[in-house]
Coordinates of C-alpha atoms in Angstrom, one line a residue:
Chain A
X1 CA 141.1 123.3 130.5
X2 CA 138.7 122.2 128.3
X3 CA 135.8 120.3 129.6
X4 CA 133.9 120.1 126.7
X5 CA 135.5 117.5 124.4
X6 CA 134.7 117.2 120.6
X7 CA 132.6 113.9 120.4
X8 CA 132.3 111.1 122.2
X9 CA 135.2 109.6 120.5
X10 CA 135.0 106.2 122.2
X11 CA 131.6 105.5 120.8
X12 CA 132.6 107.2 117.6
X13 CA 136.2 106.6 117.0
X14 CA 136.8 108.3 113.9
X15 CA 134.8 111.5 115.2
X16 CA 137.9 113.5 116.5
X17 CA 138.4 117.2 116.0
X18 CA 137.0 117.6 112.6
X19 CA 138.7 121.0 112.4
X20 CA 141.1 121.6 109.7
X21 CA 144.1 119.6 110.0
X22 CA 147.5 121.1 109.5
X23 CA 148.6 120.2 106.1
X24 CA 149.9 116.6 105.7
X25 CA 152.6 116.8 103.1
X26 CA 156.0 117.2 104.4
X27 CA 155.0 116.6 107.9
X28 CA 154.2 113.3 107.9
X29 CA 157.8 112.1 108.8
X30 CA 157.2 114.5 111.9
X31 CA 154.1 112.8 112.8
X32 CA 155.6 109.3 112.4
X33 CA 158.7 110.3 114.6
X34 CA 156.4 111.5 117.2
X35 CA 154.4 108.3 117.1
X36 CA 157.0 105.8 116.8
X37 CA 157.8 105.6 120.7
X38 CA 154.6 104.8 122.1
X39 CA 153.8 102.7 118.6
X40 CA 156.8 100.5 119.2
X41 CA 156.1 99.7 122.6
X42 CA 152.3 99.2 121.9
X43 CA 153.5 96.9 119.2
X44 CA 155.6 94.8 121.6
X45 CA 153.8 95.2 124.5
X46 CA 150.4 94.6 123.3
X47 CA 150.0 93.6 119.7
X48 CA 152.5 91.0 120.0
X49 CA 151.2 89.3 123.1
X50 CA 147.9 89.0 121.3
X51 CA 149.5 87.1 118.3
X52 CA 151.5 85.1 120.4
X53 CA 148.7 84.0 122.7
X54 CA 146.8 83.4 119.4
X55 CA 149.8 81.5 117.9
X56 CA 150.2 79.2 121.3
X57 CA 146.8 78.4 121.2
X58 CA 147.2 76.3 118.1
X59 CA 150.0 74.1 119.4
X60 CA 150.4 71.5 122.0
X61 CA 153.2 70.2 124.0
X62 CA 153.4 66.5 124.5
X63 CA 155.8 65.4 127.1
X64 CA 157.0 61.7 127.1
X65 CA 158.2 59.7 130.1
X66 CA 155.5 60.9 132.8
X67 CA 156.5 64.6 131.8
X68 CA 160.0 64.1 132.5
X69 CA 161.3 63.4 129.2
X70 CA 161.9 65.5 126.6
X71 CA 158.9 67.6 125.3
X72 CA 157.8 68.0 121.7
X73 CA 155.7 70.7 120.5
X74 CA 152.9 69.8 117.7
X75 CA 150.5 71.8 115.9
X76 CA 147.3 71.3 117.4
X77 CA 144.8 72.7 115.1
X78 CA 141.6 73.7 117.0
X79 CA 142.0 70.8 119.7
X80 CA 143.1 73.3 122.5
X81 CA 139.6 75.4 121.5
X82 CA 137.6 71.8 121.7
X83 CA 139.3 71.2 125.1
X84 CA 138.4 74.6 126.4
X85 CA 134.7 74.0 125.3
X86 CA 134.4 71.1 126.8
X87 CA 136.0 71.9 130.0
X88 CA 133.2 72.2 132.6
X89 CA 135.1 74.1 135.0
X90 CA 136.0 76.8 132.7
X91 CA 132.8 77.0 131.3
X92 CA 131.0 77.2 134.5
X93 CA 133.6 79.9 135.5
X94 CA 132.1 81.8 132.4
X95 CA 128.4 81.3 133.3
X96 CA 129.4 82.4 136.9
X97 CA 130.9 85.7 136.0
X98 CA 128.2 86.5 133.5
X99 CA 125.5 85.9 136.0
X100 CA 127.3 88.3 138.5
X101 CA 127.7 91.0 135.7
X102 CA 124.1 90.8 134.5
X103 CA 122.9 91.6 137.9
X104 CA 125.8 93.3 139.3
X105 CA 126.3 96.0 136.2
X106 CA 123.0 97.4 135.8
X107 CA 122.4 97.7 139.8
X108 CA 125.7 99.6 140.0
X109 CA 125.1 101.8 137.2
X110 CA 121.3 102.4 138.2
X111 CA 122.8 103.2 141.7
X112 CA 125.6 105.7 140.1
X113 CA 122.9 107.5 138.0
X114 CA 120.4 107.9 140.6
X115 CA 123.4 109.3 143.1
X116 CA 124.5 111.6 139.9
X117 CA 121.1 113.0 139.4
X118 CA 120.6 113.8 143.3
X119 CA 123.8 115.3 143.1
X120 CA 122.8 117.3 140.1
X121 CA 119.7 118.3 141.3
X122 CA 118.7 121.8 143.2
X123 CA 117.6 120.3 146.4
X124 CA 121.0 118.4 147.0
X125 CA 123.1 119.9 150.4
X126 CA 126.7 119.4 150.9
X127 CA 127.3 118.4 147.4
X128 CA 131.3 118.6 147.5
X129 CA 131.5 116.5 150.6
X130 CA 129.2 113.7 149.2
X131 CA 131.1 113.9 145.9
X132 CA 134.4 113.2 147.7
X133 CA 133.1 110.6 149.8
X134 CA 131.5 108.7 146.9
X135 CA 134.8 108.7 144.8
X136 CA 137.0 107.7 147.7
X137 CA 136.7 103.8 147.0
X138 CA 138.7 104.7 143.8
X139 CA 141.6 105.9 145.5
X140 CA 142.0 102.2 147.1
X141 CA 144.2 99.8 145.0
X142 CA 141.5 96.9 143.9
X143 CA 143.3 94.1 145.8
X144 CA 143.8 96.5 148.9
X145 CA 140.0 96.9 148.9
X146 CA 139.6 93.2 148.6
X147 CA 142.0 92.4 151.3
X148 CA 139.8 94.8 153.6
X149 CA 136.4 93.0 152.3
X150 CA 138.0 89.6 153.3
X151 CA 138.4 90.6 157.0
X152 CA 135.2 92.2 156.7
X153 CA 133.6 89.1 155.6
X154 CA 135.6 86.8 157.9
X155 CA 133.1 85.3 160.3
X156 CA 135.8 85.8 163.2
X157 CA 136.4 89.5 162.6
X158 CA 133.6 90.9 160.8
X159 CA 131.8 93.8 162.5
X160 CA 128.7 92.9 160.1
X161 CA 128.7 89.2 161.1
X162 CA 128.8 90.6 164.7
X163 CA 126.3 92.9 164.4
X164 CA 123.7 90.6 162.8
X165 CA 124.7 88.2 165.5
X166 CA 123.3 90.6 167.9
X167 CA 119.8 90.5 166.2
X168 CA 119.7 87.0 166.1
X169 CA 120.8 86.4 162.5
X170 CA 123.7 83.9 161.7
X171 CA 125.4 85.1 158.3
X172 CA 128.2 83.5 156.7
X173 CA 129.0 85.8 154.0
X174 CA 131.6 83.7 152.6
X175 CA 129.4 80.5 152.2
X176 CA 128.6 78.8 149.1
X177 CA 125.0 80.8 148.7
X178 CA 126.3 84.1 149.8
X179 CA 130.2 84.4 148.3
X180 CA 128.9 85.8 144.8
X181 CA 126.6 88.4 146.4
X182 CA 129.4 88.9 148.6
X183 CA 132.0 89.8 145.4
X184 CA 129.3 91.4 143.8
X185 CA 128.8 94.1 146.6
X186 CA 132.7 94.6 146.7
X187 CA 132.3 95.7 143.0
X188 CA 129.5 97.6 143.6
X189 CA 131.2 99.3 146.8
X190 CA 134.3 99.9 144.6
X191 CA 133.2 101.3 141.2
X192 CA 129.8 102.8 141.9
X193 CA 131.4 106.3 142.9
X194 CA 133.9 106.2 139.9
X195 CA 130.9 105.8 137.3
X196 CA 128.6 108.3 139.3
X197 CA 131.5 111.0 138.7
X198 CA 131.6 110.3 135.1
X199 CA 127.9 110.6 134.7
X200 CA 127.7 113.4 137.0
X201 CA 130.3 115.3 134.8
X202 CA 128.1 114.5 131.6
X203 CA 125.0 116.2 133.7
X204 CA 127.0 119.2 134.5
X205 CA 127.7 119.7 130.8
X206 CA 123.8 119.9 129.7
X207 CA 123.2 123.5 128.7
X208 CA 121.0 125.1 131.3
X209 CA 118.6 126.4 128.9
X210 CA 117.4 122.8 128.4
X211 CA 116.6 122.2 132.2
X212 CA 115.3 125.7 132.7
X213 CA 113.1 125.4 129.8
X214 CA 111.5 122.1 130.9
X215 CA 111.2 123.6 134.5
X216 CA 109.4 126.8 132.9
X217 CA 107.0 124.3 131.1
X218 CA 106.2 123.1 134.6
X219 CA 108.1 119.9 134.5
X220 CA 108.6 118.2 138.1
X221 CA 112.3 117.6 138.9
X222 CA 111.8 113.5 138.1
X223 CA 110.2 114.5 134.6
X224 CA 113.1 116.7 134.1
X225 CA 115.3 113.9 134.8
X226 CA 113.8 111.2 132.6
X227 CA 112.9 113.3 129.4
X228 CA 115.9 115.9 129.3
X229 CA 118.9 114.6 131.6
X230 CA 118.8 111.2 131.2
X231 CA 118.7 111.3 127.1
X232 CA 121.4 113.7 127.7
X233 CA 124.1 111.9 129.4
X234 CA 123.5 108.7 127.0
X235 CA 127.0 108.5 125.8
X236 CA 128.1 108.6 129.6
X237 CA 125.9 105.7 130.3
X238 CA 127.4 103.9 127.3
X239 CA 130.9 104.5 128.4
X240 CA 130.5 103.4 132.0
X241 CA 128.6 100.4 130.7
X242 CA 131.5 99.4 128.2
X243 CA 134.1 99.8 131.2
X244 CA 132.1 97.6 133.4
X245 CA 131.6 95.0 130.9
X246 CA 135.4 94.9 130.4
X247 CA 136.0 95.3 134.4
X248 CA 133.5 92.4 135.1
X249 CA 135.1 90.0 132.5
X250 CA 138.4 90.6 134.2
X251 CA 137.1 90.0 137.7
X252 CA 140.5 88.8 139.4
X253 CA 141.3 90.4 142.4
X254 CA 138.2 89.8 144.6
X255 CA 138.2 86.1 144.1
X256 CA 141.8 85.8 144.3
X257 CA 142.0 87.0 147.7
X258 CA 138.6 85.6 148.8
X259 CA 140.0 82.1 147.6
X260 CA 143.1 82.2 150.2
X261 CA 140.5 82.4 152.9
X262 CA 137.3 80.9 151.6
X263 CA 137.1 77.2 150.6
X264 CA 133.8 78.3 148.5
X265 CA 135.9 80.3 146.0
X266 CA 137.6 77.4 144.0
X267 CA 141.0 78.2 141.9
X268 CA 139.0 78.0 138.8
X269 CA 136.2 80.5 140.1
X270 CA 136.6 83.0 137.5
X271 CA 137.7 82.8 133.7
X272 CA 141.2 84.5 134.5
X273 CA 141.7 82.2 137.8
X274 CA 141.3 79.2 135.8
X275 CA 143.8 80.6 132.9
X276 CA 146.5 81.7 135.8
X277 CA 145.9 77.9 137.2
X278 CA 146.6 76.3 133.6
X279 CA 149.9 78.5 133.7
X280 CA 150.8 77.6 137.1
X281 CA 150.6 73.9 136.0
X282 CA 152.8 74.8 132.9
X283 CA 150.1 74.3 130.6
X284 CA 150.9 77.4 128.6
X285 CA 149.3 76.2 125.5
X286 CA 146.0 75.8 127.3
X287 CA 146.3 78.7 129.0
X288 CA 146.8 80.9 126.2
X289 CA 143.6 79.3 124.5
X290 CA 141.8 80.3 127.7
X291 CA 143.1 83.8 127.4
X292 CA 142.4 83.9 123.6
X293 CA 138.7 83.0 124.2
X294 CA 138.2 85.3 127.1
X295 CA 139.4 88.2 125.2
X296 CA 137.3 87.8 122.1
X297 CA 134.4 87.2 124.3
X298 CA 134.9 90.3 126.3
X299 CA 135.6 92.4 123.0
X300 CA 132.3 90.7 121.3
X301 CA 130.4 91.9 124.2
X302 CA 131.7 95.4 124.8
X303 CA 131.8 96.0 120.9
X304 CA 128.8 94.3 120.4
X305 CA 126.9 96.6 123.1
X306 CA 128.7 99.7 121.6
X307 CA 127.5 99.1 118.1
X308 CA 123.7 97.9 119.2
X309 CA 123.4 101.6 121.0
X310 CA 124.8 103.4 118.1
X311 CA 122.1 101.4 115.7
X312 CA 119.2 102.5 118.0
X313 CA 118.5 105.9 116.7
X314 CA 120.7 108.7 116.9
X315 CA 122.7 110.1 120.1
X316 CA 120.7 112.5 121.9
Chain B
X1 CA 137.1 123.1 139.1
X2 CA 136.7 122.0 142.6
X3 CA 133.6 123.5 143.8
X4 CA 130.1 123.1 142.1
X5 CA 129.8 126.0 139.7
X6 CA 126.2 126.0 138.3
X7 CA 126.2 126.3 134.5
X8 CA 126.5 130.1 133.5
X9 CA 122.9 129.7 131.7
X10 CA 121.4 128.5 135.0
X11 CA 122.5 131.4 137.1
X12 CA 122.2 134.2 134.5
X13 CA 118.6 133.7 133.6
X14 CA 116.1 135.0 136.0
X15 CA 114.1 132.0 135.6
X16 CA 115.9 130.2 138.3
X17 CA 114.6 132.7 141.1
X18 CA 111.1 132.7 139.8
X19 CA 111.0 128.7 139.8
X20 CA 109.3 127.3 143.0
X21 CA 112.0 126.2 145.5
X22 CA 112.3 122.3 146.2
X23 CA 110.0 121.4 148.9
X24 CA 111.5 120.6 152.4
X25 CA 110.5 116.9 152.3
X26 CA 112.0 116.9 149.0
X27 CA 115.3 117.9 149.9
X28 CA 115.1 115.9 153.1
X29 CA 114.4 112.7 150.8
X30 CA 117.5 113.5 148.7
X31 CA 119.4 114.1 151.6
X32 CA 118.7 111.0 153.2
X33 CA 119.5 108.7 150.3
X34 CA 122.9 110.6 149.7
X35 CA 123.5 109.8 153.3
X36 CA 122.8 105.9 153.2
X37 CA 124.9 105.7 150.3
X38 CA 127.8 107.7 152.2
X39 CA 127.6 105.4 155.1
X40 CA 127.7 102.4 152.7
X41 CA 131.0 103.7 151.3
X42 CA 132.5 105.1 154.4
X43 CA 131.8 102.1 157.3
X44 CA 134.5 99.9 155.6
X45 CA 137.0 102.2 155.4
X46 CA 136.3 103.4 159.0
X47 CA 136.7 100.1 160.2
X48 CA 140.2 99.8 158.4
X49 CA 141.0 102.9 160.4
X50 CA 139.9 101.9 163.6
X51 CA 141.1 98.4 163.3
X52 CA 144.6 99.7 162.4
X53 CA 144.6 101.1 165.8
X54 CA 144.1 97.9 167.7
X55 CA 146.4 95.1 168.9
X56 CA 145.4 91.9 167.7
X57 CA 144.3 90.9 171.3
X58 CA 141.4 93.3 170.7
X59 CA 140.6 92.7 167.2
X60 CA 138.5 89.5 168.0
X61 CA 136.9 90.9 171.4
X62 CA 135.9 94.4 170.9
X63 CA 133.4 96.2 168.9
X64 CA 134.7 96.4 165.3
X65 CA 133.7 99.9 164.4
X66 CA 134.7 101.6 167.7
X67 CA 138.2 102.2 169.1
X68 CA 139.4 100.4 172.2
X69 CA 143.1 100.7 173.1
X70 CA 145.0 103.0 170.7
X71 CA 147.9 100.7 169.6
X72 CA 148.7 102.4 165.8
X73 CA 152.3 103.5 166.6
X74 CA 153.3 99.8 167.9
X75 CA 151.3 98.5 164.9
X76 CA 153.0 100.8 162.3
X77 CA 156.3 99.5 164.1
X78 CA 155.6 95.5 163.6
X79 CA 154.3 96.4 160.1
X80 CA 157.9 97.4 159.3
X81 CA 159.7 95.0 161.3
X82 CA 157.4 92.0 159.8
X83 CA 160.0 90.2 157.5
X84 CA 163.2 91.9 158.1
X85 CA 161.5 95.3 157.5
X86 CA 160.4 94.3 153.8
X87 CA 157.4 96.3 153.7
X88 CA 159.2 99.6 153.1
X89 CA 161.1 98.0 150.3
X90 CA 157.4 97.1 148.8
X91 CA 156.5 100.9 149.1
X92 CA 159.5 101.8 147.7
X93 CA 159.2 99.5 144.5
X94 CA 155.5 100.6 144.0
X95 CA 156.5 104.0 144.2
X96 CA 159.5 103.4 141.3
X97 CA 157.0 101.5 139.3
X98 CA 154.3 104.0 139.3
X99 CA 156.2 107.2 139.1
X100 CA 158.4 106.1 136.7
X101 CA 155.7 104.2 134.3
X102 CA 153.4 107.3 134.7
X103 CA 156.1 109.7 133.5
X104 CA 157.5 107.9 130.7
X105 CA 153.5 106.9 130.0
X106 CA 152.6 110.5 130.0
X107 CA 155.6 111.7 127.6
X108 CA 154.8 108.9 125.0
X109 CA 151.0 109.5 125.4
X110 CA 151.5 113.3 124.9
X111 CA 153.7 112.7 121.7
X112 CA 151.6 109.8 120.0
X113 CA 148.0 112.2 120.9
X114 CA 149.4 115.2 119.5
X115 CA 150.5 113.3 116.2
X116 CA 147.1 111.8 116.0
X117 CA 145.2 115.2 116.7
X118 CA 147.4 117.6 114.7
X119 CA 148.8 115.5 111.6
X120 CA 146.7 114.4 108.8
X121 CA 148.8 111.4 107.3
X122 CA 147.6 108.0 105.4
X123 CA 146.4 105.4 108.1
X124 CA 145.9 107.9 110.8
X125 CA 142.1 107.0 111.8
X126 CA 143.0 103.4 111.5
X127 CA 145.9 103.8 114.0
X128 CA 143.8 105.5 116.6
X129 CA 141.2 103.0 116.1
X130 CA 143.7 100.0 116.7
X131 CA 144.9 101.9 119.7
X132 CA 141.2 102.5 121.2
X133 CA 140.5 98.7 120.3
X134 CA 143.2 98.0 122.7
X135 CA 141.2 99.5 125.6
X136 CA 138.5 96.8 124.8
X137 CA 140.9 93.9 125.4
X138 CA 141.0 92.8 129.1
X139 CA 144.7 92.9 130.7
X140 CA 145.1 89.3 131.2
X141 CA 145.3 89.0 127.6
X142 CA 148.2 90.8 127.5
X143 CA 149.7 89.7 131.1
X144 CA 149.8 85.9 130.5
X145 CA 151.5 85.7 127.0
X146 CA 153.8 88.8 127.9
X147 CA 155.1 86.5 130.7
X148 CA 155.6 83.7 128.4
X149 CA 157.3 86.2 125.9
X150 CA 159.4 87.6 128.6
X151 CA 160.7 84.3 130.1
X152 CA 162.4 83.8 126.6
X153 CA 164.3 86.9 126.8
X154 CA 164.9 86.3 130.5
X155 CA 163.1 89.4 131.6
X156 CA 160.9 87.6 134.2
X157 CA 161.8 88.4 138.0
X158 CA 163.3 91.8 137.0
X159 CA 162.2 95.5 137.5
X160 CA 161.7 95.8 133.4
X161 CA 158.9 93.0 133.4
X162 CA 156.7 95.4 135.5
X163 CA 157.9 98.8 134.3
X164 CA 157.8 98.2 130.4
X165 CA 154.2 97.2 130.2
X166 CA 153.4 99.9 132.2
X167 CA 154.4 102.5 130.1
X168 CA 152.1 101.5 127.4
X169 CA 148.5 103.4 128.1
X170 CA 146.4 103.5 125.2
X171 CA 143.7 105.5 127.4
X172 CA 146.7 108.0 127.9
X173 CA 146.8 108.5 124.0
X174 CA 143.0 109.0 123.6
X175 CA 143.0 111.9 126.2
X176 CA 146.0 113.3 124.8
X177 CA 144.4 113.3 121.4
X178 CA 141.2 114.8 122.6
X179 CA 143.0 117.7 124.4
X180 CA 145.5 118.5 121.7
X181 CA 142.7 118.8 119.2
X182 CA 140.5 120.7 121.4
X183 CA 143.1 123.1 122.9
X184 CA 146.1 123.5 120.4
X185 CA 145.1 126.0 118.0
X186 CA 146.3 125.4 114.5
X187 CA 147.2 128.7 114.0
X188 CA 149.7 129.0 116.7
X189 CA 151.2 125.9 114.8
X190 CA 151.1 127.6 111.8
X191 CA 152.6 130.7 113.3
X192 CA 155.5 128.3 114.6
X193 CA 156.4 127.3 111.6
X194 CA 156.5 130.9 109.7
X195 CA 159.3 131.6 112.4
X196 CA 161.0 128.8 111.1
X197 CA 160.7 126.5 114.1
X198 CA 161.1 122.8 113.7
X199 CA 158.4 120.5 114.3
X200 CA 159.9 119.1 117.6
X201 CA 160.3 122.4 118.6
X202 CA 156.8 123.4 118.3
X203 CA 155.5 120.5 120.1
X204 CA 157.9 121.2 123.0
X205 CA 157.6 125.1 123.1
X206 CA 153.8 125.5 121.7
X207 CA 152.1 122.3 122.1
X208 CA 153.0 120.9 125.5
X209 CA 152.7 123.9 128.0
X210 CA 148.8 124.2 126.3
X211 CA 148.4 120.4 127.1
X212 CA 150.2 120.4 130.8
X213 CA 146.8 120.3 132.6
X214 CA 145.9 117.4 130.4
X215 CA 149.4 115.8 131.1
X216 CA 148.8 115.7 134.8
X217 CA 145.6 114.2 134.5
X218 CA 147.2 111.3 132.3
X219 CA 150.0 111.1 134.8
X220 CA 147.6 110.6 137.8
X221 CA 145.4 108.1 136.0
X222 CA 148.5 105.8 135.1
X223 CA 150.0 106.5 138.5
X224 CA 146.9 105.0 140.0
X225 CA 146.7 102.2 137.7
X226 CA 150.3 101.2 137.8
X227 CA 150.2 101.4 141.9
X228 CA 146.9 99.4 142.1
X229 CA 148.2 96.8 139.6
X230 CA 148.0 93.3 141.0
X231 CA 148.2 90.4 138.0
X232 CA 151.1 91.7 136.2
X233 CA 153.8 92.0 139.1
X234 CA 152.0 89.0 140.6
X235 CA 152.9 86.9 137.4
X236 CA 156.1 88.5 136.4
X237 CA 157.9 88.4 139.9
X238 CA 158.7 85.5 141.9
X239 CA 161.1 87.6 144.4
X240 CA 159.9 89.4 147.3
X241 CA 162.5 91.9 147.0
X242 CA 161.0 93.3 143.7
X243 CA 157.2 92.9 144.7
X244 CA 155.2 96.3 144.8
X245 CA 153.0 96.6 148.3
X246 CA 149.8 95.0 146.2
X247 CA 151.3 91.8 145.7
X248 CA 153.3 92.0 149.2
X249 CA 150.2 92.5 150.9
X250 CA 148.2 89.7 149.4
X251 CA 150.8 87.2 150.4
X252 CA 150.7 88.7 153.6
X253 CA 147.0 87.9 153.6
X254 CA 147.3 84.6 152.6
X255 CA 149.9 83.8 155.2
X256 CA 147.6 85.3 158.0
X257 CA 146.7 81.5 158.7
X258 CA 150.5 80.6 159.0
X259 CA 151.5 83.2 161.5
X260 CA 151.8 86.7 160.0
X261 CA 149.5 88.7 162.7
X262 CA 146.1 90.0 161.8
X263 CA 147.1 93.3 162.6
X264 CA 150.5 93.6 160.8
X265 CA 148.1 93.1 157.7
X266 CA 145.3 95.1 158.3
X267 CA 147.7 98.1 159.5
X268 CA 149.7 97.5 156.2
X269 CA 146.7 97.8 154.0
X270 CA 145.7 100.9 155.7
X271 CA 149.3 102.6 155.4
X272 CA 149.0 101.6 151.7
X273 CA 146.1 103.4 151.2
X274 CA 147.1 106.7 152.7
X275 CA 149.4 108.2 150.1
X276 CA 146.6 107.6 147.3
X277 CA 144.0 109.2 149.3
X278 CA 145.9 112.4 149.9
X279 CA 146.8 112.3 146.0
X280 CA 143.1 112.1 145.3
X281 CA 142.0 115.2 147.6
X282 CA 144.7 117.3 146.6
X283 CA 144.5 117.0 142.8
X284 CA 140.7 116.3 142.5
X285 CA 140.0 118.8 139.7
X286 CA 142.5 116.9 137.5
X287 CA 140.4 113.8 138.0
X288 CA 137.5 115.2 137.1
X289 CA 138.6 116.5 134.0
X290 CA 140.1 113.4 132.9
X291 CA 136.8 111.8 133.6
X292 CA 134.7 114.3 131.5
X293 CA 136.6 113.5 128.3
X294 CA 135.0 111.1 126.3
X295 CA 131.6 111.2 128.2
X296 CA 130.5 114.7 127.3
X297 CA 129.4 115.6 123.7

């Protein structure tokens, strides 16, 4: 199996295999036929919903007679967007997730990079066992992990609360002050190993001569890591950052489960929860507007990050 | 690649042997840091395992990180008896959604990825970029409007409502294109054409066998992402009978305050994790190859 892949296609979409391609003319039909099944479903399940959400977001449903009478749908222009931007609960859900992400993503990726470098260092023992342990959380479905943590945080059964009580500390992980950090911990626990493995795979692919040369020149392990290894895994770091931005924007499982057991997690705690709540009360136009805003912001952030890193010099 | 093999160049030169070995203190430090993080990773799972063996009476009174009275079998029996034995049904639903969806998705991704890698036609790069762009958009963007669209055509609360969206995997197309580009030689395709084989036959007989390791990887990734999906089935399904195990257990978790026993929910969570952990350990090398794609230059 090829572990070397031609180019980081996610960071440079057009840089696929630039080898000569099988001649196009006459075979275009075959290519279209091969693409058609995926293309049709992709259009129906991904492109159409985006179009539909955008379309819905420009309309309003007016219900007469206390919501019991017949409803009429009218063009609303940007009214829904204006409403959303003035919706303090919706806006604060963004701020909350952004605050969480700006702290949690760097911490998690820093940890993932450190662990990957340690695994790749010559002083590491039991590499295989450690690698398997770190990857274990990825095998747990997100919502199941969230259920597990919801018990681990619950004051009545939490072994951590009990242990802290032993040393005279009374900590409630679901309190107002701590609940956001608790959610951050759930995300870090779930995803650090996955990101570590991506970075570690990239470290494994660095040609041996590079690191050997640095070591021969008398570089210490840390200096080799800093000057040779980290620049070499830049694409992997960019990739994991983009995935983490998208993942954080979609934060749903953890707060959805915690909101059932912790009064501190409101029904509009994250943008997706807020959107789901609008849908629950049949306010579909507004829910569509909220999902468009969330998708736009996520796309801008992740795509902006990609562009920003590409402008800063060449890929190492 | 289940074992860590040093890159050939590292082993080949004698330089490695001439370099000073890492001092003992350094190695101990590395081991310490790695062990601390290993504990952080393992303790919650350990707690889940231990707690799954406890009767609800001992849940609140005994040390959460150590066994007391071993009641695992009774707990498992309770899980499968709760709510008229619906747990087995949930597991079956999860398996159906995941295996069926991942198989279809792998097939479609293989075809699309191969076409994008091995044919040149107008709009090819644009097509690929649109597919990649979809990876950058959060799932909720699709899930909620899909729910509205499906309710227009009466698909809500059916198997199809969960199954159809799970078939589409842009990431699968991306992986498949990379592997096809890197591992299926143009010469083989040309040779097939000279022998008079049609394009479909070349794809089936020449490309598919070469791409098979990548296809296993795509299948695995998609299987896990469908098995783990929560938001989509939560939106699409109201009937308990159709739900996957993730939605079912989350409902039980919510019901803990309304009389669903703690130990049933915890043991249920433990049981739903076992098949995935086994799949991971057995098929590890495929995971690594999948994660390597796109992160290596």
